[in-house]
GROMACS .gro file of C-alpha atoms in nm:
model
  422
    1MET     CA    1  -9.380   3.499   0.099
    2SER     CA    2  -9.561   3.490   0.434
    3ALA     CA    3  -9.377   3.424   0.759
    4ARG     CA    4  -9.566   3.097   0.797
    5LYS     CA    5  -9.447   2.975   0.457
    6LEU     CA    6  -9.091   3.084   0.537
    7TRP     CA    7  -9.094   2.884   0.861
    8SER     CA    8  -9.241   2.583   0.679
    9ALA     CA    9  -8.976   2.603   0.410
   10ALA     CA   10  -8.703   2.633   0.673
   11ALA     CA   11  -8.839   2.330   0.860
   12VAL     CA   12  -8.845   2.124   0.541
   13ALA     CA   13  -8.490   2.231   0.457
   14LEU     CA   14  -8.369   2.143   0.806
   15GLY     CA   15  -8.546   1.808   0.786
   16ILE     CA   16  -8.388   1.728   0.451
   17GLY     CA   17  -8.048   1.840   0.581
   18GLY     CA   18  -8.085   1.633   0.897
   19LEU     CA   19  -8.188   1.329   0.693
   20ALA     CA   20  -7.886   1.378   0.468
   21VAL     CA   21  -7.652   1.402   0.768
   22ALA     CA   22  -7.807   1.096   0.930
   23THR     CA   23  -7.782   0.901   0.605
   24GLY     CA   24  -7.419   1.004   0.569
   25LEU     CA   25  -7.343   0.889   0.925
   26MET     CA   26  -7.523   0.556   0.892
   27TRP     CA   27  -7.399   0.456   0.547
   28ARG     CA   28  -7.056   0.361   0.420
   29PRO     CA   29  -6.973   0.260   0.062
   30ALA     CA   30  -6.845  -0.087  -0.022
   31ILE     CA   31  -6.479  -0.125  -0.114
   32GLY     CA   32  -6.428  -0.331  -0.428
   33ALA     CA   33  -6.339  -0.698  -0.405
   34ILE     CA   34  -5.992  -0.812  -0.513
   35GLU     CA   35  -5.822  -1.134  -0.607
   36ARG     CA   36  -5.632  -1.277  -0.312
   37PRO     CA   37  -5.264  -1.178  -0.344
   38ALA     CA   38  -5.052  -1.472  -0.452
   39ALA     CA   39  -4.776  -1.430  -0.194
   40PHE     CA   40  -4.626  -1.199   0.064
   41ASP     CA   41  -4.273  -1.145   0.188
   42PRO     CA   42  -4.205  -1.418   0.452
   43ALA     CA   43  -4.050  -1.162   0.688
   44GLN     CA   44  -4.368  -0.953   0.672
   45VAL     CA   45  -4.583  -1.259   0.737
   46ALA     CA   46  -4.369  -1.344   1.041
   47ARG     CA   47  -4.410  -0.990   1.176
   48GLY     CA   48  -4.782  -1.014   1.113
   49ALA     CA   49  -4.804  -1.331   1.319
   50VAL     CA   50  -4.674  -1.135   1.616
   51VAL     CA   51  -4.936  -0.861   1.566
   52VAL     CA   52  -5.221  -1.112   1.534
   53THR     CA   53  -5.099  -1.299   1.842
   54ALA     CA   54  -5.069  -0.977   2.043
   55GLY     CA   55  -5.424  -0.892   1.936
   56ASP     CA   56  -5.561  -1.223   2.069
   57CYS     CA   57  -5.740  -1.271   1.737
   58ALA     CA   58  -5.754  -1.649   1.774
   59VAL     CA   59  -5.915  -1.620   2.119
   60CYS     CA   60  -6.234  -1.474   1.972
   61HIS     CA   61  -6.220  -1.596   1.613
   62THR     CA   62  -6.168  -1.966   1.685
   63ARG     CA   63  -6.451  -2.159   1.848
   64PRO     CA   64  -6.379  -2.471   2.057
   65GLY     CA   65  -6.327  -2.756   1.815
   66GLY     CA   66  -6.334  -2.521   1.516
   67LYS     CA   67  -6.075  -2.434   1.255
   68TYR     CA   68  -5.819  -2.165   1.334
   69LEU     CA   69  -5.963  -1.814   1.279
   70ALA     CA   70  -6.279  -1.948   1.111
   71GLY     CA   71  -6.508  -1.776   1.364
   72GLY     CA   72  -6.830  -1.900   1.518
   73LEU     CA   73  -6.747  -1.831   1.884
   74PRO     CA   74  -7.053  -1.695   2.070
   75LEU     CA   75  -6.991  -1.366   2.250
   76VAL     CA   76  -7.264  -1.293   2.502
   77THR     CA   77  -7.328  -0.922   2.562
   78PRO     CA   78  -7.603  -0.729   2.744
   79PHE     CA   79  -7.743  -0.649   2.399
   80GLY     CA   80  -7.762  -1.006   2.268
   81THR     CA   81  -7.529  -1.276   2.140
   82LEU     CA   82  -7.273  -1.211   1.868
   83TYR     CA   83  -7.082  -1.478   1.678
   84SER     CA   84  -6.727  -1.406   1.571
   85THR     CA   85  -6.660  -1.398   1.200
   86ASN     CA   86  -6.437  -1.597   0.968
   87ILE     CA   87  -6.109  -1.408   0.913
   88THR     CA   88  -5.935  -1.674   0.706
   89PRO     CA   89  -5.869  -1.583   0.339
   90ASP     CA   90  -6.167  -1.780   0.209
   91ALA     CA   91  -6.318  -1.581  -0.079
   92THR     CA   92  -6.679  -1.666   0.003
   93THR     CA   93  -6.708  -1.673   0.380
   94GLY     CA   94  -6.386  -1.505   0.496
   95ILE     CA   95  -6.176  -1.203   0.399
   96GLY     CA   96  -6.014  -1.347   0.086
   97THR     CA   97  -6.151  -1.068  -0.136
   98TRP     CA   98  -6.057  -0.784   0.101
   99SER     CA   99  -5.797  -0.531  -0.002
  100LEU     CA  100  -5.553  -0.383   0.247
  101LYS     CA  101  -5.762  -0.064   0.233
  102ALA     CA  102  -6.076  -0.255   0.334
  103PHE     CA  103  -5.888  -0.434   0.610
  104LYS     CA  104  -5.757  -0.109   0.754
  105ARG     CA  105  -6.102   0.048   0.747
  106ALA     CA  106  -6.243  -0.246   0.944
  107MET     CA  107  -5.961  -0.235   1.197
  108ARG     CA  108  -5.978   0.139   1.254
  109ASP     CA  109  -6.337   0.240   1.183
  110GLY     CA  110  -6.533  -0.080   1.241
  111VAL     CA  111  -6.675  -0.098   0.888
  112SER     CA  112  -6.678  -0.419   0.684
  113ARG     CA  113  -6.567  -0.438   0.319
  114ASP     CA  114  -6.928  -0.433   0.200
  115GLY     CA  115  -7.000  -0.119   0.406
  116HIS     CA  116  -7.194  -0.258   0.702
  117PHE     CA  117  -7.095  -0.152   1.053
  118LEU     CA  118  -6.920  -0.396   1.285
  119TYR     CA  119  -7.035  -0.421   1.644
  120PRO     CA  120  -6.792  -0.265   1.894
  121ALA     CA  121  -6.743  -0.600   2.067
  122PHE     CA  122  -6.477  -0.611   1.795
  123PRO     CA  123  -6.221  -0.380   1.961
  124TYR     CA  124  -6.157  -0.145   1.669
  125LYS     CA  125  -6.145   0.138   1.922
  126HIS     CA  126  -5.811  -0.011   2.032
  127TYR     CA  127  -5.693  -0.143   1.697
  128ARG     CA  128  -5.704   0.205   1.548
  129LEU     CA  129  -5.393   0.277   1.756
  130LEU     CA  130  -5.195   0.025   1.549
  131SER     CA  131  -4.933   0.160   1.311
  132GLU     CA  132  -4.963   0.143   0.933
  133GLU     CA  133  -4.682  -0.113   0.930
  134ASP     CA  134  -4.844  -0.340   1.189
  135LEU     CA  135  -5.178  -0.335   1.009
  136ALA     CA  136  -5.011  -0.421   0.679
  137ASP     CA  137  -4.817  -0.702   0.845
  138ALA     CA  138  -5.130  -0.843   1.012
  139TYR     CA  139  -5.307  -0.835   0.676
  140ALA     CA  140  -5.019  -1.023   0.514
  141TYR     CA  141  -5.029  -1.292   0.783
  142LEU     CA  142  -5.407  -1.341   0.765
  143MET     CA  143  -5.413  -1.349   0.385
  144SER     CA  144  -5.129  -1.603   0.378
  145GLY     CA  145  -5.309  -1.859   0.592
  146PRO     CA  146  -5.520  -2.150   0.467
  147PRO     CA  147  -5.872  -2.051   0.357
  148VAL     CA  148  -6.153  -2.217   0.551
  149TYR     CA  149  -6.509  -2.229   0.422
  150GLU     CA  150  -6.717  -2.147   0.730
  151PRO     CA  151  -7.039  -1.947   0.684
  152ALA     CA  152  -7.120  -1.694   0.955
  153THR     CA  153  -7.357  -1.789   1.236
  154PRO     CA  154  -7.639  -1.533   1.250
  155ASN     CA  155  -7.618  -1.293   1.542
  156ARG     CA  156  -7.902  -1.280   1.795
  157MET     CA  157  -7.907  -0.916   1.895
  158LYS     CA  158  -8.193  -0.749   2.081
  159PHE     CA  159  -8.388  -0.455   1.943
  160PRO     CA  160  -8.275  -0.187   1.868
  161MET     CA  161  -7.912  -0.308   1.851
  162ASN     CA  162  -8.008  -0.553   1.577
  163ILE     CA  163  -8.026  -0.245   1.352
  164ARG     CA  164  -7.662  -0.219   1.251
  165PRO     CA  165  -7.666   0.141   1.121
  166LEU     CA  166  -7.730   0.255   1.477
  167VAL     CA  167  -7.370   0.159   1.555
  168SER     CA  168  -7.276   0.478   1.370
  169GLY     CA  169  -7.419   0.670   1.666
  170TRP     CA  170  -7.202   0.469   1.904
  171ASN     CA  171  -6.898   0.552   1.692
  172LEU     CA  172  -6.989   0.919   1.694
  173LEU     CA  173  -7.004   0.918   2.074
  174PHE     CA  174  -6.710   0.695   2.163
  175LEU     CA  175  -6.473   0.637   1.871
  176HIS     CA  176  -6.216   0.906   1.944
  177SER     CA  177  -5.894   0.708   1.987
  178ALA     CA  178  -5.597   0.905   1.855
  179PRO     CA  179  -5.304   0.737   1.680
  180PHE     CA  180  -5.046   0.605   1.920
  181ALA     CA  181  -4.775   0.856   2.007
  182PRO     CA  182  -4.473   0.746   2.212
  183THR     CA  183  -4.404   0.935   2.535
  184ALA     CA  184  -4.065   1.096   2.485
  185GLU     CA  185  -3.957   1.090   2.849
  186GLN     CA  186  -4.028   0.717   2.886
  187SER     CA  187  -3.810   0.423   2.785
  188GLN     CA  188  -3.851   0.212   2.474
  189PRO     CA  189  -3.979  -0.091   2.673
  190TRP     CA  190  -4.235   0.129   2.853
  191ASN     CA  191  -4.362   0.271   2.523
  192ARG     CA  192  -4.371  -0.074   2.365
  193GLY     CA  193  -4.567  -0.205   2.662
  194ARG     CA  194  -4.816   0.079   2.648
  195TYR     CA  195  -4.858   0.028   2.272
  196LEU     CA  196  -4.938  -0.341   2.324
  197VAL     CA  197  -5.168  -0.284   2.625
  198GLU     CA  198  -5.369   0.001   2.474
  199GLY     CA  199  -5.352  -0.112   2.111
  200ALA     CA  200  -5.335  -0.472   1.995
  201GLY     CA  201  -5.379  -0.623   2.342
  202HIS     CA  202  -5.693  -0.411   2.405
  203CYS     CA  203  -5.666  -0.486   2.777
  204GLY     CA  204  -5.920  -0.216   2.855
  205GLY     CA  205  -6.186  -0.416   2.674
  206CYS     CA  206  -6.206  -0.645   2.978
  207HIS     CA  207  -6.031  -0.453   3.256
  208THR     CA  208  -6.228  -0.127   3.224
  209PRO     CA  209  -6.589  -0.088   3.343
  210LEU     CA  210  -6.848  -0.023   3.072
  211ASN     CA  211  -7.129   0.229   3.057
  212PHE     CA  212  -7.490   0.145   2.972
  213LEU     CA  213  -7.409   0.157   2.600
  214GLY     CA  214  -7.125  -0.091   2.631
  215ALA     CA  215  -6.848   0.167   2.590
  216GLU     CA  216  -6.544   0.177   2.815
  217LYS     CA  217  -6.546   0.442   3.088
  218ASP     CA  218  -6.218   0.605   2.990
  219SER     CA  219  -6.192   0.792   3.320
  220LEU     CA  220  -6.174   0.451   3.493
  221ALA     CA  221  -5.940   0.287   3.244
  222LEU     CA  222  -5.795  -0.046   3.362
  223SER     CA  223  -5.965  -0.021   3.702
  224GLY     CA  224  -6.147  -0.352   3.656
  225GLY     CA  225  -6.456  -0.497   3.491
  226VAL     CA  226  -6.672  -0.809   3.464
  227VAL     CA  227  -6.641  -1.052   3.171
  228ASP     CA  228  -6.848  -1.370   3.131
  229GLY     CA  229  -6.919  -1.367   3.502
  230TRP     CA  230  -6.552  -1.333   3.597
  231GLN     CA  231  -6.402  -1.030   3.767
  232ALA     CA  232  -6.134  -0.877   3.545
  233PRO     CA  233  -5.927  -0.719   3.823
  234SER     CA  234  -5.788  -0.369   3.828
  235LEU     CA  235  -5.447  -0.342   3.663
  236LEU     CA  236  -5.365  -0.025   3.854
  237GLY     CA  237  -5.112  -0.012   4.133
  238LEU     CA  238  -4.992  -0.371   4.086
  239ALA     CA  239  -4.648  -0.282   4.223
  240SER     CA  240  -4.775  -0.101   4.533
  241ARG     CA  241  -5.035  -0.340   4.672
  242GLU     CA  242  -5.023  -0.508   5.010
  243LYS     CA  243  -4.906  -0.812   4.816
  244PRO     CA  244  -4.716  -0.646   4.529
  245TRP     CA  245  -4.634  -0.801   4.194
  246SER     CA  246  -4.277  -0.820   4.070
  247GLU     CA  247  -4.195  -0.804   3.701
  248ALA     CA  248  -4.088  -1.170   3.699
  249GLN     CA  249  -4.417  -1.277   3.861
  250LEU     CA  250  -4.626  -1.077   3.617
  251VAL     CA  251  -4.434  -1.210   3.317
  252ASP     CA  252  -4.496  -1.567   3.436
  253TYR     CA  253  -4.865  -1.494   3.490
  254LEU     CA  254  -4.902  -1.337   3.146
  255GLN     CA  255  -4.745  -1.651   2.994
  256ALA     CA  256  -4.996  -1.887   3.161
  257LYS     CA  257  -4.742  -2.012   3.412
  258VAL     CA  258  -4.782  -2.030   3.788
  259ALA     CA  259  -4.677  -1.691   3.923
  260ASP     CA  260  -4.501  -1.726   4.255
  261SER     CA  261  -4.734  -1.604   4.535
  262HIS     CA  262  -5.016  -1.514   4.293
  263GLY     CA  263  -5.140  -1.825   4.113
  264THR     CA  264  -5.217  -1.883   3.747
  265PRO     CA  265  -5.471  -1.732   3.503
  266ALA     CA  266  -5.818  -1.883   3.483
  267GLY     CA  267  -6.143  -1.803   3.305
  268PRO     CA  268  -6.129  -1.568   3.004
  269MET     CA  269  -5.770  -1.472   3.091
  270ARG     CA  270  -5.647  -1.828   3.042
  271PRO     CA  271  -5.659  -1.836   2.660
  272VAL     CA  272  -5.532  -1.478   2.646
  273SER     CA  273  -5.227  -1.570   2.851
  274GLN     CA  274  -5.168  -1.874   2.633
  275GLU     CA  275  -5.158  -1.646   2.330
  276LEU     CA  276  -4.925  -1.405   2.509
  277ALA     CA  277  -4.693  -1.698   2.580
  278ARG     CA  278  -4.631  -1.716   2.205
  279LEU     CA  279  -4.510  -1.355   2.184
  280PRO     CA  280  -4.141  -1.264   2.193
  281GLN     CA  281  -4.020  -1.260   2.553
  282THR     CA  282  -3.926  -0.893   2.521
  283ASP     CA  283  -4.286  -0.802   2.436
  284VAL     CA  284  -4.427  -0.979   2.741
  285GLU     CA  285  -4.163  -0.812   2.956
  286ALA     CA  286  -4.258  -0.475   2.805
  287ILE     CA  287  -4.626  -0.533   2.892
  288ALA     CA  288  -4.533  -0.621   3.250
  289HIS     CA  289  -4.297  -0.323   3.274
  290TYR     CA  290  -4.567  -0.081   3.160
  291LEU     CA  291  -4.842  -0.225   3.382
  292LEU     CA  292  -4.622  -0.214   3.689
  293SER     CA  293  -4.560   0.156   3.627
  294LEU     CA  294  -4.930   0.244   3.654
  295PRO     CA  295  -5.023   0.420   3.980
  296ALA     CA  296  -5.296   0.292   4.205
  297GLY     CA  297  -5.647   0.419   4.139
  298ALA     CA  298  -5.892   0.548   4.396
  299ALA     CA  299  -5.937   0.307   4.684
  300ARG     CA  300  -6.258   0.107   4.667
  301PRO     CA  301  -6.466   0.019   4.971
  302SER     CA  302  -6.354  -0.295   5.149
  303ALA     CA  303  -6.579  -0.598   5.125
  304GLY     CA  304  -6.535  -0.674   5.494
  305GLY     CA  305  -6.327  -0.519   5.767
  306VAL     CA  306  -6.462  -0.689   6.079
  307SER     CA  307  -6.302  -1.007   6.209
  308THR     CA  308  -6.575  -1.268   6.220
  309ALA     CA  309  -6.550  -1.624   6.342
  310LEU     CA  310  -6.706  -1.873   6.105
  311PRO     CA  311  -7.004  -2.065   6.245
  312ALA     CA  312  -6.870  -2.396   6.374
  313GLN     CA  313  -7.081  -2.610   6.140
  314SER     CA  314  -6.977  -2.407   5.832
  315ALA     CA  315  -6.612  -2.410   5.939
  316ARG     CA  316  -6.613  -2.789   5.983
  317LEU     CA  317  -6.784  -2.840   5.647
  318GLY     CA  318  -6.542  -2.606   5.471
  319GLN     CA  319  -6.239  -2.773   5.631
  320ASP     CA  320  -6.365  -3.122   5.542
  321LEU     CA  321  -6.428  -3.016   5.183
  322PHE     CA  322  -6.083  -2.862   5.156
  323GLN     CA  323  -5.920  -3.181   5.285
  324GLY     CA  324  -6.126  -3.399   5.056
  325ALA     CA  325  -6.129  -3.195   4.735
  326CYS     CA  326  -5.843  -2.946   4.750
  327ALA     CA  327  -5.560  -3.059   4.976
  328GLY     CA  328  -5.433  -3.319   4.730
  329CYS     CA  329  -5.312  -3.034   4.507
  330HIS     CA  330  -5.321  -2.728   4.733
  331GLY     CA  331  -5.232  -2.863   5.078
  332ALA     CA  332  -4.899  -2.783   5.241
  333ALA     CA  333  -4.755  -3.126   5.162
  334ALA     CA  334  -4.918  -3.171   4.820
  335PRO     CA  335  -4.671  -3.304   4.561
  336MET     CA  336  -4.822  -3.074   4.296
  337ARG     CA  337  -4.699  -2.776   4.499
  338ALA     CA  338  -4.340  -2.892   4.448
  339ILE     CA  339  -4.386  -2.988   4.081
  340ASP     CA  340  -4.502  -2.652   3.947
  341SER     CA  341  -4.423  -2.420   4.241
  342ARG     CA  342  -4.785  -2.325   4.290
  343PRO     CA  343  -4.848  -2.104   4.595
  344ALA     CA  344  -5.074  -2.191   4.883
  345LEU     CA  345  -5.438  -2.148   4.787
  346THR     CA  346  -5.476  -1.878   5.051
  347ALA     CA  347  -5.207  -1.673   4.877
  348THR     CA  348  -5.363  -1.665   4.530
  349SER     CA  349  -5.511  -1.350   4.382
  350ALA     CA  350  -5.855  -1.508   4.353
  351VAL     CA  351  -5.870  -1.582   4.726
  352LEU     CA  352  -5.730  -1.242   4.824
  353ALA     CA  353  -5.966  -1.049   4.594
  354ALA     CA  354  -6.229  -0.822   4.746
  355GLU     CA  355  -6.508  -1.036   4.596
  356PRO     CA  356  -6.549  -1.416   4.587
  357ARG     CA  357  -6.653  -1.419   4.220
  358ASN     CA  358  -6.328  -1.550   4.066
  359PHE     CA  359  -6.266  -1.812   4.331
  360ILE     CA  360  -6.619  -1.949   4.293
  361LYS     CA  361  -6.599  -1.943   3.913
  362THR     CA  362  -6.267  -2.129   3.922
  363VAL     CA  363  -6.407  -2.401   4.147
  364LEU     CA  364  -6.721  -2.433   3.934
  365GLU     CA  365  -6.551  -2.437   3.594
  366GLY     CA  366  -6.196  -2.551   3.672
  367ILE     CA  367  -5.895  -2.472   3.456
  368ALA     CA  368  -5.900  -2.677   3.139
  369PRO     CA  369  -5.573  -2.827   3.017
  370MET     CA  370  -5.454  -2.709   2.678
  371PRO     CA  371  -5.258  -2.964   2.473
  372GLY     CA  372  -4.902  -2.851   2.426
  373GLU     CA  373  -4.949  -2.538   2.638
  374PRO     CA  374  -4.776  -2.461   2.968
  375GLY     CA  375  -4.949  -2.431   3.299
  376PRO     CA  376  -5.143  -2.649   3.545
  377ALA     CA  377  -5.498  -2.777   3.509
  378MET     CA  378  -5.785  -2.816   3.753
  379PRO     CA  379  -6.107  -3.018   3.722
  380PRO     CA  380  -6.446  -2.846   3.752
  381PHE     CA  381  -6.649  -2.909   4.067
  382ALA     CA  382  -6.986  -2.777   3.947
  383ALA     CA  383  -7.133  -3.129   3.945
  384SER     CA  384  -6.975  -3.253   4.269
  385LEU     CA  385  -7.031  -2.959   4.507
  386ASN     CA  386  -7.374  -2.817   4.585
  387ASP     CA  387  -7.434  -2.451   4.663
  388GLN     CA  388  -7.408  -2.495   5.040
  389GLN     CA  389  -7.079  -2.684   5.009
  390LEU     CA  390  -6.931  -2.435   4.767
  391ALA     CA  391  -7.023  -2.142   4.990
  392ALA     CA  392  -6.877  -2.315   5.297
  393LEU     CA  393  -6.554  -2.392   5.111
  394ALA     CA  394  -6.523  -2.031   4.991
  395GLN     CA  395  -6.586  -1.890   5.337
  396PHE     CA  396  -6.341  -2.133   5.499
  397ILE     CA  397  -6.054  -2.059   5.259
  398ARG     CA  398  -6.118  -1.683   5.271
  399HIS     CA  399  -6.115  -1.698   5.652
  400GLN     CA  400  -5.776  -1.870   5.640
  401ALA     CA  401  -5.641  -1.597   5.412
  402SER     CA  402  -5.808  -1.281   5.547
  403PRO     CA  403  -5.999  -1.340   5.871
  404ASP     CA  404  -6.052  -0.965   5.918
  405GLN     CA  405  -6.210  -0.923   5.572
  406PRO     CA  406  -6.475  -1.191   5.522
  407TRP     CA  407  -6.649  -1.207   5.187
  408LEU     CA  408  -7.006  -1.080   5.193
  409ASP     CA  409  -7.309  -1.235   5.022
  410VAL     CA  410  -7.123  -1.556   4.933
  411ASP     CA  411  -7.445  -1.758   4.919
  412ALA     CA  412  -7.607  -1.513   4.677
  413THR     CA  413  -7.293  -1.502   4.461
  414VAL     CA  414  -7.282  -1.881   4.443
  415ARG     CA  415  -7.646  -1.898   4.335
  416ALA     CA  416  -7.600  -1.630   4.070
  417LEU     CA  417  -7.282  -1.782   3.925
  418ARG     CA  418  -7.429  -2.131   3.928
  419GLN     CA  419  -7.693  -2.010   3.684
  420GLU     CA  420  -7.420  -1.889   3.446
  421THR     CA  421  -7.215  -2.211   3.456
  422PRO     CA  422  -7.263  -2.451   3.164
   0.00000   0.00000   0.00000
């Protein structure tokens, strides 16, 4: 055989081999359907409720006004809009025909029962840290709930991410989470807290910056990110900041209460904290204990640093707006301050943050009350304050809190966030 034919044969063989490898990576077999188990041990179901609550499953899988865990919540990503799925035990539109084996594969590998790949907005990278027992308990809880018939809303993903098999390449690059292993030299609460933060709680999904493919930058884990226009702050060095957190303050914050000297959760963190409030107290304390042990990350550039007097007109406008719209709840003599022990507005984390994003988002969108849930509420001001007023209010309150570190580009931030506000 000539050399040319040998090279041609080798090229064909390599092409066939490469196609076989690619097909193997992008295809997963279906796992057979089952009849929904008739019943589970009540103690296992109760344990599963804790796992599902720690995983914030209801936050993503329950749309406003929808049935519990029936899906349909839109999740906006840089690659398009996803809609959460129905995880009730309905046999047609939910997971009622899934076996425990199929459930575990979805939770750890991001593959549905029928073999299609799940998008990594579903945090299976974190859920693969869960123990066999916790996965079995979560399955028992979900399969014991009431089935809800709720067909899936079609996703609206951009090309090429609308081609699901390509997710296999994402998994190949980024799905390397090892099973959770306790750290021997640390305490049981510390290990429990780390397990909840890195596993079920998947805190890194919001509090870690993402790369251009939407994967977490592991080298910057928990150093902060942006979610739905809100700044998810760094969780590093909480105990060593200029205004440090205590364990009691962080526990209150995680339970949607007003944390003394720090404020209360808003934005995407609000429903998460309301779920955490349903966890055993010891679990919330373990999360706080672990987070407070994390050392500070590399210092980021300051947003200001030069003491600047506000222009007189802007200062007057900001002060007038504060007196008219804010002082009734946030002023020094406001009765609400005494009722729920809320700190002065200038002491809250949103006002002391390096960027104005969270303060502006809170004023625009407010903090919605949740029936039966703890914590204060705040009305939205998107319709009552124009861009100039909102910028003046932000600059005035920031100047009261940190006159030597004024926020930069407040006007541009207001305009950008206004576009994102419903």
